[in-house]
PDB file of C-alpha atoms and ligand atoms in Angstrom:
ATOM      1  CA  MET A   1      -1.277 -14.848  -1.123  1.00 65.00           C
ATOM      2  CA  ALA A   2      -4.823 -13.483  -0.766  1.00 82.00           C
ATOM      3  CA  LEU A   3      -6.129 -12.367  -4.161  1.00 94.00           C
ATOM      4  CA  LEU A   4      -8.368  -9.386  -4.821  1.00 96.00           C
ATOM      5  CA  THR A   5     -12.018 -10.062  -5.594  1.00 95.00           C
ATOM      6  CA  PRO A   6     -14.242  -7.999  -7.904  1.00 96.00           C
ATOM      7  CA  GLN A   7     -16.185  -6.922  -4.780  1.00 96.00           C
ATOM      8  CA  ASP A   8     -12.998  -5.462  -3.252  1.00 95.00           C
ATOM      9  CA  LEU A   9     -12.728  -3.167  -6.280  1.00 96.00           C
ATOM     10  CA  GLU A  10     -16.250  -1.770  -6.296  1.00 95.00           C
ATOM     11  CA  GLY A  11     -16.646   2.019  -5.847  1.00 94.00           C
ATOM     12  CA  LEU A  12     -12.901   2.529  -6.200  1.00 93.00           C
ATOM     13  CA  THR A  13     -12.965   6.211  -7.174  1.00 92.00           C
ATOM     14  CA  LYS A  14     -15.200   7.047  -4.209  1.00 94.00           C
ATOM     15  CA  GLN A  15     -12.843   5.097  -1.932  1.00 94.00           C
ATOM     16  CA  LEU A  16      -9.859   6.982  -3.371  1.00 94.00           C
ATOM     17  CA  GLU A  17     -11.467  10.420  -2.965  1.00 96.00           C
ATOM     18  CA  TYR A  18     -12.471   9.584   0.610  1.00 96.00           C
ATOM     19  CA  ASN A  19      -8.982   8.327   1.484  1.00 97.00           C
ATOM     20  CA  ASN A  20      -7.287  11.266  -0.234  1.00 97.00           C
ATOM     21  CA  ASN A  21      -9.349  13.633   1.939  1.00 98.00           C
ATOM     22  CA  THR A  22      -8.442  11.687   5.079  1.00 98.00           C
ATOM     23  CA  ILE A  23      -4.760  11.769   4.100  1.00 98.00           C
ATOM     24  CA  LYS A  24      -4.884  15.523   3.445  1.00 98.00           C
ATOM     25  CA  LYS A  25      -6.557  16.135   6.824  1.00 97.00           C
ATOM     26  CA  ALA A  26      -4.130  13.845   8.694  1.00 97.00           C
ATOM     27  CA  THR A  27      -0.846  14.790   6.961  1.00 98.00           C
ATOM     28  CA  GLY A  28      -1.429  18.089   5.144  1.00 98.00           C
ATOM     29  CA  MET A  29      -0.535  16.400   1.822  1.00 98.00           C
ATOM     30  CA  ASP A  30      -2.466  14.434  -0.807  1.00 98.00           C
ATOM     31  CA  ILE A  31      -1.467  11.059  -2.292  1.00 97.00           C
ATOM     32  CA  ALA A  32       0.298  12.604  -5.302  1.00 98.00           C
ATOM     33  CA  ASP A  33       2.341  14.965  -3.060  1.00 98.00           C
ATOM     34  CA  ILE A  34       3.325  12.083  -0.792  1.00 98.00           C
ATOM     35  CA  CYS A  35       4.435   9.939  -3.761  1.00 98.00           C
ATOM     36  CA  LYS A  36       6.454  12.874  -5.157  1.00 98.00           C
ATOM     37  CA  GLN A  37       8.189  13.234  -1.786  1.00 98.00           C
ATOM     38  CA  ILE A  38       9.007   9.528  -1.507  1.00 98.00           C
ATOM     39  CA  TYR A  39      10.477   9.130  -5.004  1.00 98.00           C
ATOM     40  CA  SER A  40      11.385  12.728  -5.968  1.00 98.00           C
ATOM     41  CA  THR A  41       9.592  12.143  -9.275  1.00 98.00           C
ATOM     42  CA  THR A  42       6.651  13.720 -11.124  1.00 97.00           C
ATOM     43  CA  LEU A  43       4.174  12.506 -13.752  1.00 97.00           C
ATOM     44  CA  ASP A  44       3.762  14.064 -17.169  1.00 95.00           C
ATOM     45  CA  GLY A  45       0.802  12.381 -18.886  1.00 93.00           C
ATOM     46  CA  GLU A  46       2.720   9.202 -19.649  1.00 97.00           C
ATOM     47  CA  LYS A  47       1.137   6.459 -21.775  1.00 98.00           C
ATOM     48  CA  VAL A  48       0.327   3.378 -19.653  1.00 98.00           C
ATOM     49  CA  GLY A  49      -0.265  -0.057 -21.194  1.00 98.00           C
ATOM     50  CA  ILE A  50      -2.423  -2.323 -18.971  1.00 98.00           C
ATOM     51  CA  VAL A  51      -2.009  -5.993 -19.862  1.00 98.00           C
ATOM     52  CA  PRO A  52      -4.524  -8.534 -18.473  1.00 98.00           C
ATOM     53  CA  ILE A  53      -2.806 -11.781 -17.444  1.00 98.00           C
ATOM     54  CA  THR A  54      -4.663 -15.122 -17.566  1.00 98.00           C
ATOM     55  CA  SER A  55      -2.187 -17.281 -15.579  1.00 98.00           C
ATOM     56  CA  GLY A  56      -3.059 -18.927 -12.254  1.00 97.00           C
ATOM     57  CA  ASN A  57      -6.523 -17.926 -11.028  1.00 97.00           C
ATOM     58  CA  GLY A  58      -6.881 -15.879 -14.210  1.00 96.00           C
ATOM     59  CA  ILE A  59      -8.311 -12.482 -14.987  1.00 98.00           C
ATOM     60  CA  ILE A  60     -10.147 -10.571 -12.222  1.00 98.00           C
ATOM     61  CA  SER A  61     -13.117  -9.054 -14.057  1.00 97.00           C
ATOM     62  CA  ASN A  62     -12.590  -5.430 -12.942  1.00 97.00           C
ATOM     63  CA  PHE A  63      -8.849  -5.414 -12.171  1.00 98.00           C
ATOM     64  CA  SER A  64      -7.668  -3.919 -15.494  1.00 98.00           C
ATOM     65  CA  SER A  65     -10.527  -1.403 -15.574  1.00 98.00           C
ATOM     66  CA  SER A  66      -9.595  -0.406 -12.020  1.00 98.00           C
ATOM     67  CA  LEU A  67      -6.019   0.211 -13.162  1.00 98.00           C
ATOM     68  CA  LEU A  68      -7.380   2.321 -16.022  1.00 98.00           C
ATOM     69  CA  THR A  69      -9.403   4.383 -13.539  1.00 97.00           C
ATOM     70  CA  ILE A  70      -6.299   4.928 -11.438  1.00 96.00           C
ATOM     71  CA  THR A  71      -4.100   5.998 -14.371  1.00 97.00           C
ATOM     72  CA  GLU A  72      -6.746   8.490 -15.499  1.00 95.00           C
ATOM     73  CA  TYR A  73      -7.213   9.807 -11.929  1.00 95.00           C
ATOM     74  CA  PHE A  74      -3.519  10.768 -11.956  1.00 95.00           C
ATOM     75  CA  GLY A  75      -3.748  12.367 -15.430  1.00 96.00           C
ATOM     76  CA  LEU A  76      -2.032   9.546 -17.366  1.00 98.00           C
ATOM     77  CA  ASP A  77      -3.032   8.138 -20.764  1.00 97.00           C
ATOM     78  CA  GLY A  78      -4.104   4.588 -19.885  1.00 98.00           C
ATOM     79  CA  ASP A  79      -5.081   1.822 -22.300  1.00 98.00           C
ATOM     80  CA  ILE A  80      -6.106  -1.825 -21.688  1.00 98.00           C
ATOM     81  CA  THR A  81      -4.705  -4.102 -24.379  1.00 98.00           C
ATOM     82  CA  GLU A  82      -7.193  -6.024 -26.516  1.00 98.00           C
ATOM     83  CA  HIS A  83      -5.402  -9.299 -25.842  1.00 98.00           C
ATOM     84  CA  PRO A  84      -3.940 -10.723 -22.601  1.00 98.00           C
ATOM     85  CA  ASP A  85      -0.508 -12.207 -21.821  1.00 98.00           C
ATOM     86  CA  VAL A  86       2.300 -12.160 -24.410  1.00 98.00           C
ATOM     87  CA  THR A  87       0.075 -10.877 -27.219  1.00 98.00           C
ATOM     88  CA  GLY A  88      -1.104  -8.083 -24.945  1.00 98.00           C
ATOM     89  CA  TYR A  89       2.448  -7.257 -23.904  1.00 98.00           C
ATOM     90  CA  TYR A  90       3.472  -7.110 -27.594  1.00 98.00           C
ATOM     91  CA  GLU A  91       0.489  -4.830 -28.290  1.00 98.00           C
ATOM     92  CA  ALA A  92       1.399  -2.467 -25.440  1.00 98.00           C
ATOM     93  CA  VAL A  93       5.075  -2.225 -26.450  1.00 98.00           C
ATOM     94  CA  SER A  94       4.168  -1.771 -30.146  1.00 98.00           C
ATOM     95  CA  SER A  95       1.800   1.065 -29.256  1.00 97.00           C
ATOM     96  CA  ASP A  96       4.668   2.888 -27.535  1.00 98.00           C
ATOM     97  CA  ALA A  97       3.494   2.548 -23.952  1.00 98.00           C
ATOM     98  CA  ASP A  98       5.875   4.360 -21.598  1.00 98.00           C
ATOM     99  CA  ILE A  99       4.845   2.198 -18.621  1.00 98.00           C
ATOM    100  CA  ILE A 100       3.473  -1.369 -18.569  1.00 98.00           C
ATOM    101  CA  LEU A 101       1.238  -2.568 -15.690  1.00 98.00           C
ATOM    102  CA  MET A 102       0.567  -6.291 -15.337  1.00 98.00           C
ATOM    103  CA  ALA A 103      -0.045  -8.817 -12.569  1.00 98.00           C
ATOM    104  CA  ASP A 104      -0.121 -12.559 -12.165  1.00 98.00           C
ATOM    105  CA  ASP A 105      -1.160 -14.170  -8.866  1.00 98.00           C
ATOM    106  CA  HIS A 106       2.248 -13.591  -7.275  1.00 97.00           C
ATOM    107  CA  ILE A 107       3.739 -10.356  -8.555  1.00 98.00           C
ATOM    108  CA  PHE A 108       2.174  -7.121  -9.823  1.00 98.00           C
ATOM    109  CA  ILE A 109       4.644  -4.858 -11.613  1.00 98.00           C
ATOM    110  CA  ALA A 110       5.049  -1.432 -13.149  1.00 98.00           C
ATOM    111  CA  HIS A 111       7.813  -1.386 -15.781  1.00 98.00           C
ATOM    112  CA  ASN A 112       9.033   1.855 -17.336  1.00 98.00           C
ATOM    113  CA  MET A 113      10.072   1.052 -20.942  1.00 98.00           C
ATOM    114  CA  ARG A 114      11.996   4.342 -21.233  1.00 98.00           C
ATOM    115  CA  ASN A 115      14.333   4.205 -18.205  1.00 98.00           C
ATOM    116  CA  GLY A 116      14.131   0.475 -17.448  1.00 98.00           C
ATOM    117  CA  LYS A 117      12.915   1.010 -13.873  1.00 98.00           C
ATOM    118  CA  ILE A 118      10.659  -1.743 -12.469  1.00 98.00           C
ATOM    119  CA  ALA A 119       8.611  -1.747  -9.232  1.00 98.00           C
ATOM    120  CA  THR A 120       6.416  -4.256  -7.425  1.00 98.00           C
ATOM    121  CA  ASN A 121       3.027  -3.550  -5.887  1.00 98.00           C
ATOM    122  CA  HIS A 122       3.801  -5.148  -2.508  1.00 98.00           C
ATOM    123  CA  VAL A 123       6.964  -3.083  -1.894  1.00 98.00           C
ATOM    124  CA  CYS A 124       5.439   0.169  -3.179  1.00 99.00           C
ATOM    125  CA  THR A 125       2.292  -0.399  -1.130  1.00 98.00           C
ATOM    126  CA  GLY A 126       4.311  -1.000   2.050  1.00 98.00           C
ATOM    127  CA  VAL A 127       6.386   2.107   1.425  1.00 99.00           C
ATOM    128  CA  VAL A 128       3.528   4.493   0.648  1.00 98.00           C
ATOM    129  CA  TYR A 129       1.270   3.359   3.500  1.00 98.00           C
ATOM    130  CA  ALA A 130       4.256   3.620   5.875  1.00 98.00           C
ATOM    131  CA  GLU A 131       5.008   7.120   4.589  1.00 98.00           C
ATOM    132  CA  ILE A 132       1.372   8.159   5.124  1.00 98.00           C
ATOM    133  CA  ALA A 133       1.439   6.867   8.723  1.00 98.00           C
ATOM    134  CA  SER A 134       4.770   8.604   9.396  1.00 98.00           C
ATOM    135  CA  ARG A 135       3.441  12.009   8.321  1.00 98.00           C
ATOM    136  CA  TYR A 136       0.612  12.091  10.870  1.00 98.00           C
ATOM    137  CA  LYS A 137       0.295  15.721  12.005  1.00 97.00           C
ATOM    138  CA  TYR A 138      -0.836  14.748  15.520  1.00 96.00           C
ATOM    139  CA  ALA A 139       1.825  12.124  16.230  1.00 96.00           C
ATOM    140  CA  ASP A 140       2.837  12.165  19.921  1.00 90.00           C
ATOM    141  CA  SER A 141       6.353  10.778  19.329  1.00 95.00           C
ATOM    142  CA  LYS A 142       8.498   9.014  16.712  1.00 97.00           C
ATOM    143  CA  ASP A 143       7.205   5.635  17.917  1.00 98.00           C
ATOM    144  CA  ILE A 144       5.361   3.784  15.147  1.00 98.00           C
ATOM    145  CA  LEU A 145       3.808   0.324  15.221  1.00 98.00           C
ATOM    146  CA  VAL A 146       3.918  -2.099  12.255  1.00 98.00           C
ATOM    147  CA  ILE A 147       1.524  -5.036  12.457  1.00 98.00           C
ATOM    148  CA  GLY A 148       2.412  -7.803   9.991  1.00 98.00           C
ATOM    149  CA  LEU A 149       5.925  -8.215   8.588  1.00 98.00           C
ATOM    150  CA  GLY A 150       5.135 -10.013   5.327  1.00 98.00           C
ATOM    151  CA  ARG A 151       5.959  -8.736   1.872  1.00 98.00           C
ATOM    152  CA  VAL A 152       4.086  -5.433   2.399  1.00 98.00           C
ATOM    153  CA  GLY A 153       4.744  -4.869   6.106  1.00 98.00           C
ATOM    154  CA  TYR A 154       8.468  -5.680   5.868  1.00 98.00           C
ATOM    155  CA  ALA A 155       8.898  -3.082   3.079  1.00 98.00           C
ATOM    156  CA  GLY A 156       6.978  -0.555   5.166  1.00 98.00           C
ATOM    157  CA  ALA A 157       9.050  -1.261   8.293  1.00 98.00           C
ATOM    158  CA  GLN A 158      12.277  -0.981   6.264  1.00 98.00           C
ATOM    159  CA  HIS A 159      11.169   2.415   4.919  1.00 98.00           C
ATOM    160  CA  LEU A 160      10.338   3.673   8.427  1.00 98.00           C
ATOM    161  CA  VAL A 161      13.682   2.499   9.856  1.00 98.00           C
ATOM    162  CA  LYS A 162      15.436   4.393   7.048  1.00 98.00           C
ATOM    163  CA  LYS A 163      13.412   7.486   8.053  1.00 98.00           C
ATOM    164  CA  ASP A 164      14.750   7.117  11.623  1.00 98.00           C
ATOM    165  CA  PHE A 165      11.439   6.304  13.298  1.00 98.00           C
ATOM    166  CA  ASP A 166      11.360   4.116  16.402  1.00 98.00           C
ATOM    167  CA  VAL A 167       9.773   1.122  14.687  1.00 98.00           C
ATOM    168  CA  TYR A 168       7.986  -1.398  16.881  1.00 98.00           C
ATOM    169  CA  ALA A 169       6.603  -4.444  15.088  1.00 98.00           C
ATOM    170  CA  TYR A 170       4.512  -7.505  15.755  1.00 97.00           C
ATOM    171  CA  ASP A 171       4.024 -10.687  13.752  1.00 98.00           C
ATOM    172  CA  PRO A 172       2.880 -14.062  15.204  1.00 97.00           C
ATOM    173  CA  ASN A 173       5.403 -15.779  12.928  1.00 98.00           C
ATOM    174  CA  ARG A 174       8.436 -15.890  15.241  1.00 97.00           C
ATOM    175  CA  GLU A 175      10.875 -16.438  12.381  1.00 98.00           C
ATOM    176  CA  THR A 176       9.512 -13.456  10.473  1.00 98.00           C
ATOM    177  CA  LEU A 177       9.743 -11.257  13.565  1.00 98.00           C
ATOM    178  CA  GLU A 178      13.304 -12.398  14.333  1.00 98.00           C
ATOM    179  CA  LYS A 179      14.392 -11.831  10.704  1.00 98.00           C
ATOM    180  CA  ALA A 180      13.034  -8.260  10.813  1.00 98.00           C
ATOM    181  CA  ARG A 181      14.686  -7.635  14.194  1.00 98.00           C
ATOM    182  CA  LYS A 182      18.068  -8.839  12.890  1.00 98.00           C
ATOM    183  CA  GLU A 183      17.913  -7.228   9.431  1.00 98.00           C
ATOM    184  CA  LEU A 184      16.052  -3.985  10.167  1.00 98.00           C
ATOM    185  CA  GLY A 185      16.609  -3.442  13.883  1.00 98.00           C
ATOM    186  CA  ILE A 186      12.853  -3.212  14.592  1.00 98.00           C
ATOM    187  CA  ILE A 187      11.803  -3.486  18.240  1.00 98.00           C
ATOM    188  CA  PRO A 188       9.621  -6.590  18.739  1.00 97.00           C
ATOM    189  CA  TYR A 189       6.285  -5.431  20.170  1.00 97.00           C
ATOM    190  CA  ASP A 190       4.420  -7.543  22.720  1.00 91.00           C
ATOM    191  CA  PRO A 191       0.614  -7.081  22.297  1.00 84.00           C
ATOM    192  CA  GLU A 192       0.312  -7.509  26.084  1.00 84.00           C
ATOM    193  CA  GLU A 193       2.425  -4.358  26.545  1.00 82.00           C
ATOM    194  CA  LYS A 194       0.551  -1.195  27.383  1.00 79.00           C
ATOM    195  CA  HIS A 195       2.368   0.887  24.778  1.00 92.00           C
ATOM    196  CA  LYS A 196      -0.094   2.952  22.766  1.00 95.00           C
ATOM    197  CA  PHE A 197       0.849   4.354  19.364  1.00 97.00           C
ATOM    198  CA  SER A 198      -0.392   7.408  17.467  1.00 97.00           C
ATOM    199  CA  MET A 199       0.841   5.913  14.152  1.00 98.00           C
ATOM    200  CA  VAL A 200       0.058   2.346  13.078  1.00 98.00           C
ATOM    201  CA  LEU A 201       0.802   0.524   9.805  1.00 98.00           C
ATOM    202  CA  GLU A 202      -1.240  -2.679   9.498  1.00 98.00           C
ATOM    203  CA  ALA A 203      -0.467  -5.111   6.668  1.00 98.00           C
ATOM    204  CA  THR A 204      -2.092  -8.444   7.404  1.00 98.00           C
ATOM    205  CA  PRO A 205      -4.786 -10.516   5.659  1.00 97.00           C
ATOM    206  CA  ASN A 206      -6.769 -10.808   8.891  1.00 97.00           C
ATOM    207  CA  PRO A 207      -9.498  -8.762  10.604  1.00 97.00           C
ATOM    208  CA  ASN A 208      -9.278  -7.479  14.199  1.00 96.00           C
ATOM    209  CA  THR A 209      -5.477  -7.444  14.380  1.00 97.00           C
ATOM    210  CA  ILE A 210      -5.486  -4.049  16.117  1.00 96.00           C
ATOM    211  CA  SER A 211      -6.382  -4.138  19.821  1.00 94.00           C
ATOM    212  CA  GLU A 212      -7.388  -1.275  22.123  1.00 92.00           C
ATOM    213  CA  GLY A 213      -4.039  -1.469  23.938  1.00 93.00           C
ATOM    214  CA  MET A 214      -2.186  -0.559  20.723  1.00 94.00           C
ATOM    215  CA  VAL A 215      -3.812   2.748  19.776  1.00 94.00           C
ATOM    216  CA  ALA A 216      -3.494   6.181  21.392  1.00 94.00           C
ATOM    217  CA  GLU A 217      -6.548   8.431  21.900  1.00 91.00           C
ATOM    218  CA  ARG A 218      -5.701  10.174  18.620  1.00 95.00           C
ATOM    219  CA  CYS A 219      -4.198   7.811  16.044  1.00 96.00           C
ATOM    220  CA  LEU A 220      -3.614   7.373  12.293  1.00 97.00           C
ATOM    221  CA  VAL A 221      -4.178   3.772  11.188  1.00 98.00           C
ATOM    222  CA  SER A 222      -2.714   3.313   7.712  1.00 98.00           C
ATOM    223  CA  THR A 223      -3.686  -0.113   6.437  1.00 98.00           C
ATOM    224  CA  PRO A 224      -3.552  -1.782   3.021  1.00 98.00           C
ATOM    225  CA  GLY A 225      -4.531  -5.024   4.740  1.00 97.00           C
ATOM    226  CA  ILE A 226      -7.633  -6.748   3.372  1.00 95.00           C
ATOM    227  CA  PRO A 227      -9.918  -7.145   5.318  1.00 95.00           C
ATOM    228  CA  CYS A 228      -9.453  -4.130   7.611  1.00 94.00           C
ATOM    229  CA  GLY A 229      -7.561  -4.953  10.812  1.00 96.00           C
ATOM    230  CA  LEU A 230      -9.231  -2.179  12.851  1.00 96.00           C
ATOM    231  CA  PRO A 231     -12.326  -3.377  14.766  1.00 96.00           C
ATOM    232  CA  GLU A 232     -15.268  -1.015  14.262  1.00 92.00           C
ATOM    233  CA  ASP A 233     -15.822  -0.385  17.984  1.00 92.00           C
ATOM    234  CA  ILE A 234     -12.224   0.781  18.488  1.00 93.00           C
ATOM    235  CA  GLY A 235     -12.500   3.000  15.428  1.00 89.00           C
ATOM    236  CA  LYS A 236     -15.586   4.626  16.971  1.00 87.00           C
ATOM    237  CA  LYS A 237     -14.267   4.911  20.556  1.00 84.00           C
ATOM    238  CA  ASN A 238     -10.946   6.612  19.734  1.00 83.00           C
ATOM    239  CA  GLU A 239     -10.330   9.582  17.453  1.00 90.00           C
ATOM    240  CA  ILE A 240      -8.844   7.442  14.696  1.00 94.00           C
ATOM    241  CA  ASP A 241      -8.023   8.544  11.156  1.00 95.00           C
ATOM    242  CA  LEU A 242      -8.252   5.436   8.991  1.00 97.00           C
ATOM    243  CA  VAL A 243      -6.534   5.189   5.582  1.00 98.00           C
ATOM    244  CA  MET A 244      -7.583   1.974   3.891  1.00 97.00           C
ATOM    245  CA  GLU A 245      -8.421   0.980   0.306  1.00 97.00           C
ATOM    246  CA  PRO A 246      -7.674  -2.094  -1.802  1.00 97.00           C
ATOM    247  CA  LEU A 247      -5.539  -0.936  -4.721  1.00 98.00           C
ATOM    248  CA  MET A 248      -5.200   2.680  -5.818  1.00 96.00           C
ATOM    249  CA  ILE A 249      -2.718   4.176  -3.349  1.00 98.00           C
ATOM    250  CA  GLY A 250      -0.306   1.289  -3.939  1.00 98.00           C
ATOM    251  CA  VAL A 251      -0.592   1.646  -7.716  1.00 98.00           C
ATOM    252  CA  ALA A 252       0.030   5.398  -7.506  1.00 98.00           C
ATOM    253  CA  SER A 253       3.204   4.586  -5.535  1.00 98.00           C
ATOM    254  CA  MET A 254       4.303   2.063  -8.203  1.00 98.00           C
ATOM    255  CA  ILE A 255       3.886   4.612 -11.001  1.00 98.00           C
ATOM    256  CA  TYR A 256       5.813   7.373  -9.222  1.00 98.00           C
ATOM    257  CA  ALA A 257       8.472   4.799  -8.268  1.00 98.00           C
ATOM    258  CA  VAL A 258       9.322   4.037 -11.933  1.00 98.00           C
ATOM    259  CA  MET A 259       9.346   7.616 -13.274  1.00 98.00           C
TER     260      MET A 259
HETATM  261  N1  LIG B   1      -4.396  -2.282  -0.429  1.00 60.31           N
HETATM  262  C1  LIG B   1      -3.445  -2.601  -1.296  1.00 60.31           C
HETATM  263  O1  LIG B   1      -3.127  -1.848  -2.223  1.00 60.31           O
HETATM  264  C2  LIG B   1      -2.722  -3.889  -1.128  1.00 60.31           C
HETATM  265  C3  LIG B   1      -3.161  -4.775  -0.163  1.00 60.31           C
HETATM  266  N2  LIG B   1      -2.474  -5.937   0.056  1.00 60.31           N
HETATM  267  C4  LIG B   1      -2.953  -6.744   1.188  1.00 60.31           C
HETATM  268  O2  LIG B   1      -2.050  -6.555   2.290  1.00 60.31           O
HETATM  269  C5  LIG B   1      -2.068  -7.719   3.122  1.00 60.31           C
HETATM  270  C6  LIG B   1      -0.642  -8.184   3.349  1.00 60.31           C
HETATM  271  O3  LIG B   1      -0.107  -8.596   2.113  1.00 60.31           O
HETATM  272  P1  LIG B   1       1.300  -9.379   2.106  1.00 60.31           P
HETATM  273  O4  LIG B   1       2.298  -8.644   2.927  1.00 60.31           O
HETATM  274  O5  LIG B   1       1.593  -9.691   0.672  1.00 60.31           O
HETATM  275  O6  LIG B   1       0.895 -10.717   2.872  1.00 60.31           O
HETATM  276  P2  LIG B   1       1.903 -11.774   3.541  1.00 60.31           P
HETATM  277  O7  LIG B   1       1.135 -13.027   3.648  1.00 60.31           O
HETATM  278  O8  LIG B   1       3.217 -11.734   2.830  1.00 60.31           O
HETATM  279  O9  LIG B   1       2.170 -11.171   5.006  1.00 60.31           O
HETATM  280  C7  LIG B   1       1.155 -11.101   5.968  1.00 60.31           C
HETATM  281  C8  LIG B   1       1.846 -11.134   7.331  1.00 60.31           C
HETATM  282  O10 LIG B   1       0.869 -10.835   8.328  1.00 60.31           O
HETATM  283  C9  LIG B   1       1.165 -11.653   9.467  1.00 60.31           C
HETATM  284  N3  LIG B   1      -0.017 -11.722  10.327  1.00 60.31           N
HETATM  285  C10 LIG B   1      -1.117 -12.500  10.187  1.00 60.31           C
HETATM  286  N4  LIG B   1      -1.969 -12.265  11.210  1.00 60.31           N
HETATM  287  C11 LIG B   1      -1.385 -11.330  12.016  1.00 60.31           C
HETATM  288  C12 LIG B   1      -1.754 -10.674  13.229  1.00 60.31           C
HETATM  289  N5  LIG B   1      -2.903 -10.948  13.834  1.00 60.31           N
HETATM  290  N6  LIG B   1      -0.904  -9.758  13.761  1.00 60.31           N
HETATM  291  C13 LIG B   1       0.268  -9.481  13.147  1.00 60.31           C
HETATM  292  N7  LIG B   1       0.693 -10.064  11.992  1.00 60.31           N
HETATM  293  C14 LIG B   1      -0.145 -10.976  11.448  1.00 60.31           C
HETATM  294  C15 LIG B   1       1.579 -12.976   8.875  1.00 60.31           C
HETATM  295  O11 LIG B   1       2.312 -13.745   9.827  1.00 60.31           O
HETATM  296  C16 LIG B   1       2.436 -12.518   7.695  1.00 60.31           C
HETATM  297  O12 LIG B   1       3.798 -12.373   8.070  1.00 60.31           O
HETATM  298  C17 LIG B   1      -2.950  -8.737   2.384  1.00 60.31           C
HETATM  299  O13 LIG B   1      -4.259  -8.643   2.912  1.00 60.31           O
HETATM  300  C18 LIG B   1      -2.951  -8.222   0.941  1.00 60.31           C
HETATM  301  O14 LIG B   1      -4.131  -8.596   0.242  1.00 60.31           O
HETATM  302  C19 LIG B   1      -1.335  -6.270  -0.644  1.00 60.31           C
HETATM  303  C20 LIG B   1      -0.870  -5.416  -1.617  1.00 60.31           C
HETATM  304  C21 LIG B   1      -1.545  -4.192  -1.953  1.00 60.31           C
HETATM  305  N1  LIG B   2      -3.876  -4.534  -3.983  1.00 60.31           N
HETATM  306  C1  LIG B   2      -3.089  -5.173  -4.966  1.00 60.31           C
HETATM  307  C2  LIG B   2      -2.807  -6.523  -4.485  1.00 60.31           C
HETATM  308  C3  LIG B   2      -2.848  -7.480  -5.583  1.00 60.31           C
HETATM  309  C4  LIG B   2      -2.787  -8.925  -5.138  1.00 60.31           C
HETATM  310  N2  LIG B   2      -3.242  -9.164  -3.779  1.00 60.31           N
HETATM  311  C5  LIG B   2      -3.621  -9.665  -6.111  1.00 60.31           C
HETATM  312  O1  LIG B   2      -4.803  -9.821  -5.917  1.00 60.31           O
HETATM  313  N3  LIG B   2      -2.981 -10.075  -7.206  1.00 60.31           N
HETATM  314  C6  LIG B   2      -3.673 -10.782  -8.271  1.00 60.31           C
HETATM  315  C7  LIG B   2      -3.930  -9.865  -9.442  1.00 60.31           C
HETATM  316  C8  LIG B   2      -4.335 -10.741 -10.626  1.00 60.31           C
HETATM  317  C9  LIG B   2      -4.704  -9.894 -11.845  1.00 60.31           C
HETATM  318  C10 LIG B   2      -5.140 -10.786 -13.006  1.00 60.31           C
HETATM  319  N4  LIG B   2      -4.005 -11.637 -13.465  1.00 60.31           N
HETATM  320  C11 LIG B   2      -5.610  -9.880 -14.136  1.00 60.31           C
HETATM  321  O2  LIG B   2      -4.755  -9.508 -14.980  1.00 60.31           O
HETATM  322  O3  LIG B   2      -6.822  -9.525 -14.123  1.00 60.31           O
END
């Protein structure tokens, strides 16, 4: 799995503000409203313990501080533990954290110590970016395209199927595509088709995954994928609203998911 780099996390608050404005313009709602709608939950200044984890590739220098920025942006009482790993977890629980945030190289979780709920970043990211795409005010139909059916894209496609959208999906991994067709009932999309979409969810670790034949004149591209899958020239040529940032929207979704 592709890991975040410190460079990905630079200027996070600016990225969040910019994306929140785009989301408000494109859907009429902000990130907090969208998360409340998805999970029917609200926040109330909860205490969040952020535990750095040294396993695998180890600590990403600005990952925990980025999580702190996010918790504060949503009015929560965030705190990074002095120690990492088990000692840090013990510290967070002993200081009465309501929610614990911690990530190794494979799974990033939010765990609510009060109600026992637990959520993963990849599922919550897929769900929230899918929800954003699905609320596009200028959508021309209920057709929506999902590019990439991995851990994030599969969760997003599943959420869209549950919301009764006509979910088309593409993934070069034939097995992955067939599994999603069988389990979710998605419609396999052929990139050679001339079927243009006004709502696109892109969740791949590759650039230039979105081609001109996929996007309608006016389109919302909602993509957690790093790097961005939308080529610059297509973004300029069409009237495309682009929602893309490396961490914050997914973390907001995790927190609302465990309330
Ligand atoms: N912005 C955020 O908050 C978050 C971003 N991510 C990023 O989202 C991306 C996806 O993450 P995962 O689902 O965990 O990865 P994954 O590796 O589980 O899935 C990626 C999928 O994309 C497919 N793919 C690759 N090239 C493609 C193409 N050209 N067209 C269509 N499908 C293609 C692969 O076959 C694979 O099934 C990664 O870049 C990851 O870093 C992940 C979590 C949160
Ligand atoms: N957008 C969220 C996606 C996260 C995931 N692609 C990742 O980089 N995970 C590694 C996080 C490692 C954190 C590290 N253990 C620390 O605690 O600093």
